[in-house]
CSV table of N, CA and C in Angstrom, one decimal:
chain,number,residue,atom,x,y,z
A,1,MET,N,1.3,-1.1,-0.2
A,1,MET,CA,-0.1,-0.2,-0.3
A,1,MET,C,1.2,1.1,-0.1
A,2,PRO,N,0.8,2.0,-1.0
A,2,PRO,CA,1.5,3.3,-0.9
A,2,PRO,C,1.3,4.3,0.2
A,3,ASP,N,2.7,5.2,0.5
A,3,ASP,CA,2.1,5.4,2.2
A,3,ASP,C,1.1,6.9,1.7
A,4,ASN,N,0.7,7.1,0.8
A,4,ASN,CA,-0.5,8.3,0.8
A,4,ASN,C,-1.5,8.3,1.4
A,5,VAL,N,-1.8,6.5,1.7
A,5,VAL,CA,-3.5,6.0,2.3
A,5,VAL,C,-3.2,5.2,3.4
A,6,ARG,N,-2.2,5.3,4.0
A,6,ARG,CA,-2.2,4.9,5.4
A,6,ARG,C,-1.7,5.8,6.2
A,7,MET,N,-2.6,6.1,7.6
A,7,MET,CA,-2.3,6.5,8.7
A,7,MET,C,-0.7,6.0,8.6
A,8,ARG,N,-0.3,7.0,9.3
A,8,ARG,CA,1.3,6.8,9.9
A,8,ARG,C,1.8,7.6,11.1
A,9,ILE,N,2.3,6.9,11.8
A,9,ILE,CA,2.9,8.2,13.3
A,9,ILE,C,4.6,7.7,12.7
A,10,SER,N,4.9,8.4,12.5
A,10,SER,CA,6.8,8.4,12.3
A,10,SER,C,7.3,8.3,13.6
A,11,ALA,N,8.7,7.6,13.7
A,11,ALA,CA,9.2,7.2,14.9
A,11,ALA,C,9.9,8.5,15.9
A,12,ARG,N,9.7,9.7,14.8
A,12,ARG,CA,10.2,10.8,15.6
A,12,ARG,C,9.2,11.5,16.6
A,13,ALA,N,7.7,11.1,15.9
A,13,ALA,CA,6.7,11.7,17.0
A,13,ALA,C,6.6,10.8,17.9
A,14,ASP,N,6.9,9.5,17.9
A,14,ASP,CA,6.4,7.9,18.8
A,14,ASP,C,7.2,8.6,19.9
A,15,TYR,N,8.8,9.0,19.7
A,15,TYR,CA,9.5,9.1,20.4
A,15,TYR,C,9.2,10.3,21.3
A,16,ALA,N,9.0,11.4,20.8
A,16,ALA,CA,8.6,12.7,21.2
A,16,ALA,C,7.1,12.7,22.0
A,17,VAL,N,6.8,11.9,22.0
A,17,VAL,CA,5.0,11.6,22.7
A,17,VAL,C,5.8,11.1,23.9
A,18,ARG,N,6.5,9.8,23.2
A,18,ARG,CA,7.0,9.1,24.8
A,18,ARG,C,7.7,10.1,25.8
A,19,ALA,N,8.8,11.0,25.2
A,19,ALA,CA,9.6,11.5,25.8
A,19,ALA,C,8.9,12.5,27.0
A,20,ALA,N,7.8,13.4,26.1
A,20,ALA,CA,6.9,14.3,27.2
A,20,ALA,C,6.2,13.5,28.0
A,21,LEU,N,5.5,11.9,27.6
A,21,LEU,CA,5.2,11.8,29.0
A,21,LEU,C,6.1,11.1,30.1
A,22,GLN,N,7.4,11.0,29.5
A,22,GLN,CA,8.1,10.6,31.0
A,22,GLN,C,8.3,11.8,31.5
A,23,LEU,N,8.4,12.8,30.8
A,23,LEU,CA,8.1,14.6,31.8
A,23,LEU,C,7.4,14.8,32.4
A,24,ALA,N,6.2,14.2,32.1
A,24,ALA,CA,4.5,14.4,32.6
A,24,ALA,C,4.7,13.4,33.7
A,25,ALA,N,5.1,12.6,33.7
A,25,ALA,CA,5.3,11.6,34.8
A,25,ALA,C,6.1,12.3,36.0
A,26,SER,N,7.2,12.7,35.9
A,26,SER,CA,8.2,13.7,36.4
A,26,SER,C,7.9,14.8,36.7
A,27,GLN,N,7.3,15.4,36.4
A,27,GLN,CA,6.6,17.2,36.6
A,27,GLN,C,6.5,17.8,37.7
A,28,ASP,N,6.3,17.0,38.9
A,28,ASP,CA,6.9,17.3,39.9
A,28,ASP,C,8.2,17.2,41.1
A,29,ASP,N,9.2,16.2,40.2
A,29,ASP,CA,10.7,15.9,40.7
A,29,ASP,C,11.5,17.0,40.3
A,30,GLY,N,11.2,18.1,39.2
A,30,GLY,CA,12.3,19.0,38.5
A,30,GLY,C,12.5,18.7,37.5
A,31,PRO,N,13.9,19.1,36.7
A,31,PRO,CA,14.3,18.6,35.4
A,31,PRO,C,14.9,17.0,35.4
A,32,VAL,N,14.4,16.5,34.1
A,32,VAL,CA,14.9,15.4,33.9
A,32,VAL,C,16.1,15.6,32.9
A,33,LYS,N,17.3,14.7,32.8
A,33,LYS,CA,17.9,14.5,31.9
A,33,LYS,C,17.6,13.6,31.2
A,34,ALA,N,18.3,14.5,29.4
A,34,ALA,CA,17.9,13.9,28.1
A,34,ALA,C,18.5,12.4,28.4
A,35,GLU,N,19.1,11.9,29.2
A,35,GLU,CA,19.7,10.3,29.6
A,35,GLU,C,19.1,9.8,29.9
A,36,ALA,N,18.5,10.2,31.0
A,36,ALA,CA,17.3,9.7,31.5
A,36,ALA,C,16.3,9.4,31.1
A,37,ILE,N,15.5,10.1,30.4
A,37,ILE,CA,14.6,10.2,29.2
A,37,ILE,C,14.9,8.9,28.3
A,38,ALA,N,16.1,9.0,27.5
A,38,ALA,CA,16.3,7.9,26.8
A,38,ALA,C,16.3,6.5,27.7
A,39,ASP,N,16.6,6.6,28.4
A,39,ASP,CA,17.2,5.0,28.9
A,39,ASP,C,15.7,4.8,29.1
A,40,ALA,N,15.0,5.4,30.0
A,40,ALA,CA,13.5,5.3,30.3
A,40,ALA,C,12.7,4.8,29.6
A,41,GLN,N,12.6,5.0,28.1
A,41,GLN,CA,11.7,5.0,27.0
A,41,GLN,C,12.6,4.4,26.2
A,42,ASP,N,13.8,4.1,26.1
A,42,ASP,CA,14.4,3.4,25.1
A,42,ASP,C,14.5,3.6,23.7
A,43,ILE,N,14.8,5.6,23.9
A,43,ILE,CA,15.0,6.2,22.5
A,43,ILE,C,16.9,6.4,22.4
A,44,PRO,N,17.2,6.6,21.4
A,44,PRO,CA,18.5,6.8,21.2
A,44,PRO,C,19.1,8.0,21.1
A,45,HIS,N,19.6,7.9,22.3
A,45,HIS,CA,20.3,9.5,23.0
A,45,HIS,C,20.5,10.5,21.7
A,46,LYS,N,21.2,10.6,20.6
A,46,LYS,CA,21.4,11.4,20.0
A,46,LYS,C,20.0,12.1,19.2
A,47,PHE,N,19.3,10.6,18.6
A,47,PHE,CA,18.2,11.4,18.0
A,47,PHE,C,17.2,12.5,19.0
A,48,LEU,N,17.0,11.5,20.4
A,48,LEU,CA,16.5,12.5,21.1
A,48,LEU,C,16.9,13.8,21.9
A,49,GLU,N,18.1,14.1,21.7
A,49,GLU,CA,18.7,15.2,21.7
A,49,GLU,C,17.8,16.4,20.8
A,50,GLY,N,18.0,16.1,19.1
A,50,GLY,CA,17.2,16.5,18.4
A,50,GLY,C,15.8,17.0,18.8
A,51,ILE,N,15.1,15.9,19.1
A,51,ILE,CA,13.4,16.3,19.7
A,51,ILE,C,13.9,17.4,20.1
A,52,LEU,N,13.8,16.8,21.2
A,52,LEU,CA,13.9,17.6,22.5
A,52,LEU,C,14.0,19.4,21.9
A,53,ASN,N,15.2,19.5,21.4
A,53,ASN,CA,15.8,20.9,21.0
A,53,ASN,C,14.4,21.4,20.1
A,54,ASP,N,13.7,20.6,19.2
A,54,ASP,CA,12.2,20.8,18.6
A,54,ASP,C,11.3,21.2,19.6
A,55,MET,N,11.5,20.5,20.3
A,55,MET,CA,10.3,20.4,21.2
A,55,MET,C,10.1,21.8,22.4
A,56,ARG,N,11.5,22.3,22.6
A,56,ARG,CA,12.5,23.6,23.3
A,56,ARG,C,11.8,24.8,22.6
A,57,ARG,N,12.1,24.8,21.0
A,57,ARG,CA,11.9,25.5,20.3
A,57,ARG,C,10.2,26.0,20.0
A,58,GLY,N,9.5,25.0,20.1
A,58,GLY,CA,8.3,24.7,19.9
A,58,GLY,C,7.5,25.1,20.5
A,59,GLY,N,8.3,25.5,22.5
A,59,GLY,CA,7.2,26.0,23.6
A,59,GLY,C,6.9,24.6,24.0
A,60,LEU,N,7.4,23.7,24.0
A,60,LEU,CA,6.2,22.5,24.8
A,60,LEU,C,7.3,21.9,26.1
A,61,VAL,N,8.7,22.2,25.9
A,61,VAL,CA,9.6,21.9,27.1
A,61,VAL,C,10.3,23.1,27.7
A,62,LEU,N,11.0,22.9,28.2
A,62,LEU,CA,11.8,24.5,29.2
A,62,LEU,C,13.3,23.3,29.7
A,63,SER,N,14.4,23.9,29.2
A,63,SER,CA,16.0,23.4,29.2
A,63,SER,C,16.2,24.0,30.4
A,64,GLN,N,16.9,23.8,30.8
A,64,GLN,CA,17.7,24.5,32.1
A,64,GLN,C,19.2,23.7,32.4
A,65,ARG,N,20.5,24.6,32.4
A,65,ARG,CA,21.6,23.9,32.4
A,65,ARG,C,22.0,23.7,34.1
A,66,GLY,N,22.9,22.9,33.8
A,66,GLY,CA,24.3,23.0,34.8
A,66,GLY,C,24.0,21.1,35.5
A,67,GLY,N,24.4,21.4,36.8
A,67,GLY,CA,24.3,19.9,37.3
A,67,GLY,C,22.7,19.4,37.6
A,68,ASN,N,21.8,20.5,37.7
A,68,ASN,CA,20.8,20.0,38.3
A,68,ASN,C,19.7,20.5,36.9
A,69,GLY,N,20.6,20.3,36.1
A,69,GLY,CA,19.4,21.0,34.6
A,69,GLY,C,19.1,19.7,34.4
A,70,GLY,N,18.3,20.0,32.6
A,70,GLY,CA,17.5,18.7,32.4
A,70,GLY,C,16.3,19.4,31.2
A,71,TYR,N,15.1,18.7,31.2
A,71,TYR,CA,14.1,19.1,30.9
A,71,TYR,C,13.4,19.1,31.8
A,72,ARG,N,12.1,19.8,31.2
A,72,ARG,CA,10.4,19.3,32.1
A,72,ARG,C,9.8,20.5,30.9
A,73,LEU,N,8.4,19.9,31.3
A,73,LEU,CA,7.1,20.7,30.5
A,73,LEU,C,7.1,22.3,30.6
A,74,ALA,N,6.8,22.7,30.0
A,74,ALA,CA,6.4,24.1,29.6
A,74,ALA,C,5.4,24.7,30.6
A,75,LYS,N,4.4,23.6,30.1
A,75,LYS,CA,2.8,23.5,30.6
A,75,LYS,C,2.4,22.6,31.9
A,76,PRO,N,1.6,22.5,32.4
A,76,PRO,CA,0.8,21.6,33.0
A,76,PRO,C,0.6,20.3,32.1
A,77,ALA,N,1.1,19.2,32.1
A,77,ALA,CA,0.5,17.7,31.4
A,77,ALA,C,-0.9,18.0,30.8
A,78,GLY,N,-2.0,18.6,31.8
A,78,GLY,CA,-3.1,18.4,30.9
A,78,GLY,C,-3.3,19.4,30.4
A,79,SER,N,-2.8,20.3,29.9
A,79,SER,CA,-3.1,21.3,29.3
A,79,SER,C,-2.3,20.8,27.4
A,80,ILE,N,-1.3,19.8,27.6
A,80,ILE,CA,-0.7,19.9,26.5
A,80,ILE,C,-1.4,18.5,25.6
A,81,SER,N,-2.0,18.8,24.5
A,81,SER,CA,-2.8,17.5,23.7
A,81,SER,C,-1.6,16.8,23.4
A,82,ILE,N,-1.7,15.4,22.7
A,82,ILE,CA,-1.1,14.4,21.8
A,82,ILE,C,-0.7,15.1,20.8
A,83,ALA,N,-1.8,15.9,20.0
A,83,ALA,CA,-1.5,16.4,18.7
A,83,ALA,C,-0.4,17.6,18.7
A,84,ASP,N,-0.5,18.2,19.8
A,84,ASP,CA,0.6,19.3,20.2
A,84,ASP,C,2.1,19.1,19.9
A,85,VAL,N,2.4,17.5,20.5
A,85,VAL,CA,3.6,17.2,20.5
A,85,VAL,C,3.9,16.9,19.1
A,86,ILE,N,3.4,16.3,18.4
A,86,ILE,CA,3.3,15.5,16.9
A,86,ILE,C,3.3,16.7,16.2
A,87,ARG,N,2.7,17.8,16.2
A,87,ARG,CA,2.6,19.2,15.4
A,87,ARG,C,4.0,19.7,15.7
A,88,ILE,N,4.6,19.7,16.6
A,88,ILE,CA,5.6,20.4,16.7
A,88,ILE,C,6.9,19.7,16.7
A,89,VAL,N,7.0,18.4,16.2
A,89,VAL,CA,7.8,17.6,15.5
A,89,VAL,C,7.8,17.2,14.4
A,90,ASP,N,6.6,17.2,14.0
A,90,ASP,CA,6.1,16.4,12.4
A,90,ASP,C,5.3,17.0,11.7
A,91,GLY,N,5.0,18.3,12.1
A,91,GLY,CA,4.0,19.2,11.1
A,91,GLY,C,2.7,19.1,11.5
A,92,PRO,N,2.1,18.8,10.3
A,92,PRO,CA,0.4,18.6,10.3
A,92,PRO,C,0.2,17.1,10.6
A,93,LEU,N,-0.7,17.0,11.0
A,93,LEU,CA,-1.8,15.4,11.4
A,93,LEU,C,-1.7,14.7,10.4
A,94,VAL,N,-2.3,15.2,9.1
A,94,VAL,CA,-2.6,14.6,8.2
A,94,VAL,C,-2.5,15.3,6.5
A,95,SER,N,-1.3,14.8,6.0
A,95,SER,CA,-1.1,14.8,4.4
A,95,SER,C,-1.5,13.6,3.7
A,96,VAL,N,-1.6,14.3,2.6
A,96,VAL,CA,-1.8,13.4,1.4
A,96,VAL,C,-0.7,13.8,0.5
A,97,ARG,N,0.7,13.1,0.2
A,97,ARG,CA,1.7,13.1,-0.6
A,97,ARG,C,1.7,14.4,-0.2
A,98,GLY,N,2.2,15.1,1.1
A,98,GLY,CA,2.8,15.8,1.8
A,98,GLY,C,2.1,16.8,1.9
A,99,VAL,N,0.9,17.2,1.1
A,99,VAL,CA,0.3,18.2,1.1
A,99,VAL,C,-1.2,18.0,1.9
A,100,ARG,N,-1.6,19.0,2.4
A,100,ARG,CA,-2.4,19.6,3.7
A,100,ARG,C,-4.3,19.0,2.5
A,101,PRO,N,-4.8,18.1,3.1
A,101,PRO,CA,-6.0,18.0,2.5
A,101,PRO,C,-6.8,19.6,1.8
A,102,PRO,N,-6.7,20.4,2.5
A,102,PRO,CA,-7.7,21.9,1.6
A,102,PRO,C,-6.8,22.3,0.2
A,103,ASP,N,-5.7,21.7,0.1
A,103,ASP,CA,-4.7,22.4,-1.0
A,103,ASP,C,-4.6,21.4,-2.0
A,104,LEU,N,-5.2,20.3,-1.9
A,104,LEU,CA,-5.6,19.5,-3.1
A,104,LEU,C,-6.8,19.6,-3.8
A,105,SER,N,-7.0,19.1,-4.7
A,105,SER,CA,-8.1,19.3,-5.9
A,105,SER,C,-8.4,18.1,-7.0
A,106,TYR,N,-9.3,17.2,-6.7
A,106,TYR,CA,-9.9,16.4,-7.4
A,106,TYR,C,-10.9,16.0,-8.3
A,107,THR,N,-11.2,15.5,-9.7
A,107,THR,CA,-11.9,15.5,-10.8
A,107,THR,C,-12.6,14.6,-10.9
A,108,GLY,N,-13.7,14.3,-11.7
A,108,GLY,CA,-14.5,13.2,-12.2
A,108,GLY,C,-14.7,12.4,-10.6
A,109,PRO,N,-14.4,10.8,-10.8
A,109,PRO,CA,-15.1,10.1,-10.0
A,109,PRO,C,-14.1,10.2,-8.3
A,110,ALA,N,-12.8,10.9,-8.5
A,110,ALA,CA,-12.0,10.8,-7.4
A,110,ALA,C,-12.6,12.2,-6.5
A,111,GLN,N,-13.7,13.4,-7.3
A,111,GLN,CA,-14.3,14.4,-6.7
A,111,GLN,C,-14.5,13.9,-5.1
A,112,ALA,N,-15.0,12.7,-4.7
A,112,ALA,CA,-15.5,12.5,-3.3
A,112,ALA,C,-14.1,12.2,-2.3
A,113,LEU,N,-13.0,12.3,-2.9
A,113,LEU,CA,-11.9,12.0,-2.1
A,113,LEU,C,-11.7,13.1,-0.9
A,114,LEU,N,-12.1,14.3,-1.4
A,114,LEU,CA,-11.3,15.3,-0.9
A,114,LEU,C,-12.1,15.4,0.4
A,115,PRO,N,-13.8,15.2,0.3
A,115,PRO,CA,-14.1,15.4,1.4
A,115,PRO,C,-13.7,14.4,2.7
A,116,LEU,N,-13.7,13.3,2.1
A,116,LEU,CA,-12.7,12.0,2.6
A,116,LEU,C,-11.6,12.3,3.4
A,117,TRP,N,-11.0,12.7,3.0
A,117,TRP,CA,-9.4,13.4,3.3
A,117,TRP,C,-9.6,14.2,4.7
A,118,ILE,N,-10.8,15.1,4.4
A,118,ILE,CA,-10.8,16.5,5.7
A,118,ILE,C,-11.6,15.9,6.8
A,119,ALA,N,-12.7,14.6,6.6
A,119,ALA,CA,-13.4,14.3,7.6
A,119,ALA,C,-12.3,12.8,8.0
A,120,LEU,N,-11.6,12.5,7.2
A,120,LEU,CA,-10.1,12.0,8.1
A,120,LEU,C,-9.3,12.6,8.8
A,121,ARG,N,-9.2,13.7,8.5
A,121,ARG,CA,-8.1,14.8,9.0
A,121,ARG,C,-8.9,15.1,10.4
A,122,ALA,N,-10.6,15.2,10.2
A,122,ALA,CA,-11.4,15.8,11.2
A,122,ALA,C,-11.6,14.8,12.8
A,123,ASN,N,-11.6,13.7,12.2
A,123,ASN,CA,-11.2,12.7,13.3
A,123,ASN,C,-9.5,12.4,14.0
A,124,VAL,N,-8.9,12.4,13.3
A,124,VAL,CA,-7.8,12.3,13.6
A,124,VAL,C,-7.1,13.5,14.5
A,125,ARG,N,-7.8,15.1,14.2
A,125,ARG,CA,-7.4,16.0,15.2
A,125,ARG,C,-8.5,15.9,16.6
A,126,GLU,N,-9.9,15.3,16.1
A,126,GLU,CA,-10.9,15.3,17.6
A,126,GLU,C,-10.0,14.2,18.3
A,127,ILE,N,-9.0,12.9,18.1
A,127,ILE,CA,-8.8,12.1,18.8
A,127,ILE,C,-7.6,12.8,19.6
A,128,LEU,N,-6.4,13.2,18.3
A,128,LEU,CA,-5.5,13.5,19.1
A,128,LEU,C,-5.3,15.2,19.9
A,129,ASP,N,-6.3,15.6,19.5
A,129,ASP,CA,-6.3,17.1,20.7
A,129,ASP,C,-7.1,16.9,21.8
A,130,GLY,N,-8.0,15.7,21.5
A,130,GLY,CA,-8.8,15.6,22.8
A,130,GLY,C,-8.4,14.6,23.8
A,131,VAL,N,-6.6,14.3,23.5
A,131,VAL,CA,-6.1,13.4,24.5
A,131,VAL,C,-5.0,14.2,25.3
A,132,THR,N,-4.8,14.2,26.5
A,132,THR,CA,-3.7,15.2,27.1
A,132,THR,C,-2.2,14.3,27.5
A,133,LEU,N,-1.2,15.0,27.9
A,133,LEU,CA,-0.3,14.0,28.4
A,133,LEU,C,-0.8,13.8,29.7
A,134,ALA,N,-1.2,14.2,30.2
A,134,ALA,CA,-2.0,13.7,31.4
A,134,ALA,C,-3.0,12.4,31.6
A,135,ASP,N,-4.0,12.6,30.5
A,135,ASP,CA,-4.8,11.7,30.5
A,135,ASP,C,-3.8,10.2,29.9
A,136,VAL,N,-2.7,9.9,28.9
A,136,VAL,CA,-1.9,9.0,28.7
A,136,VAL,C,-1.4,8.5,30.0
A,137,ALA,N,-0.9,9.5,30.4
A,137,ALA,CA,0.6,9.4,31.8
A,137,ALA,C,-0.8,8.4,33.1
A,138,SER,N,-1.7,9.0,33.0
A,138,SER,CA,-2.4,8.7,34.7
A,138,SER,C,-3.2,7.2,33.8
A,139,SER,N,-2.9,6.5,32.4
A,139,SER,CA,-4.1,6.0,31.7
A,139,SER,C,-5.4,5.9,32.2
A,140,ASP,N,-5.7,7.2,32.0
A,140,ASP,CA,-7.1,7.6,32.3
A,140,ASP,C,-7.6,8.2,30.6
A,141,LEU,N,-7.9,7.8,30.1
A,141,LEU,CA,-8.0,8.3,28.2
A,141,LEU,C,-9.6,8.3,28.2
A,142,PRO,N,-9.8,9.5,27.5
A,142,PRO,CA,-11.3,10.0,27.8
A,142,PRO,C,-12.3,8.6,26.9
A,143,ALA,N,-13.3,8.9,27.8
A,143,ALA,CA,-14.3,7.4,27.2
A,143,ALA,C,-14.4,7.2,25.7
A,144,ASP,N,-14.6,8.3,24.9
A,144,ASP,CA,-14.6,7.9,23.7
A,144,ASP,C,-13.4,7.9,23.0
A,145,VAL,N,-12.2,7.7,23.5
A,145,VAL,CA,-11.2,7.1,22.5
A,145,VAL,C,-11.1,5.4,23.3
A,146,SER,N,-11.3,5.4,24.5
A,146,SER,CA,-11.1,3.9,24.8
A,146,SER,C,-12.3,3.4,24.0
A,147,ALA,N,-13.5,4.0,24.0
A,147,ALA,CA,-14.3,3.2,23.2
A,147,ALA,C,-14.1,2.3,22.1
A,148,LEU,N,-13.7,3.5,21.0
A,148,LEU,CA,-12.9,3.7,19.6
A,148,LEU,C,-12.1,2.0,19.8
A,149,ALA,N,-11.2,2.2,20.9
A,149,ALA,CA,-10.1,1.0,21.2
A,149,ALA,C,-11.0,-0.1,21.5
A,150,ASP,N,-11.8,-0.2,21.9
A,150,ASP,CA,-12.8,-1.6,22.5
A,150,ASP,C,-13.6,-2.2,21.3
A,151,THR,N,-13.3,-1.1,20.2
A,151,THR,CA,-14.7,-2.1,19.3
A,151,THR,C,-13.4,-3.6,18.4
A,152,PRO,N,-14.8,-3.9,18.2
A,152,PRO,CA,-14.3,-5.4,17.6
A,152,PRO,C,-13.7,-5.2,16.2
A,153,GLY,N,-12.2,-5.8,16.3
A,153,GLY,CA,-11.5,-5.4,15.1
A,153,GLY,C,-10.3,-4.1,15.2
A,154,ALA,N,-10.5,-3.5,16.5
A,154,ALA,CA,-9.9,-2.7,16.7
A,154,ALA,C,-8.3,-2.6,16.8
A,155,TRP,N,-8.2,-3.7,17.0
A,155,TRP,CA,-6.8,-4.7,17.6
A,155,TRP,C,-6.0,-5.4,16.9
A,156,THR,N,-6.7,-5.5,15.3
A,156,THR,CA,-6.5,-6.8,14.3
A,156,THR,C,-5.7,-5.7,13.1
A,157,ASN,N,-5.3,-6.5,12.3
A,157,ASN,CA,-5.2,-5.7,10.9
A,157,ASN,C,-4.8,-6.1,10.2
A,158,PRO,N,-6.0,-5.7,9.3
A,158,PRO,CA,-6.8,-6.3,8.1
A,158,PRO,C,-5.2,-7.0,6.8
């Protein structure tokens, strides 16, 4: 199946969300060193450093230098959505061939693809914008997300 028709979460986005969750779990403990995050989440340290720098530039984390330095969330975990993290490190949540759906156009029998891609984007946004780092870190996903994960076939690959 070509990459432009399947939903894909990049390694970069996965690592960024996991790093942010590690920081959310440590929010009251002060700054966390990148090495500790990398070890706890089994993320390559050099790769994580680049991700943390993007997250710092994007305003999601703060960094502190020195012996007691490290990284911490810039805001409470309950105010940072999973979508916020993914957008900082990967850009738009849904694109087709690297193009955002509203910038596409189709003709003939393919015309109905555009509203389909827009609907897909709306659903992805609804889920990822509606789940915060605090929700995941506390294993307390919103009921609608849990219900989707519990639907028959959700855990199988067609």
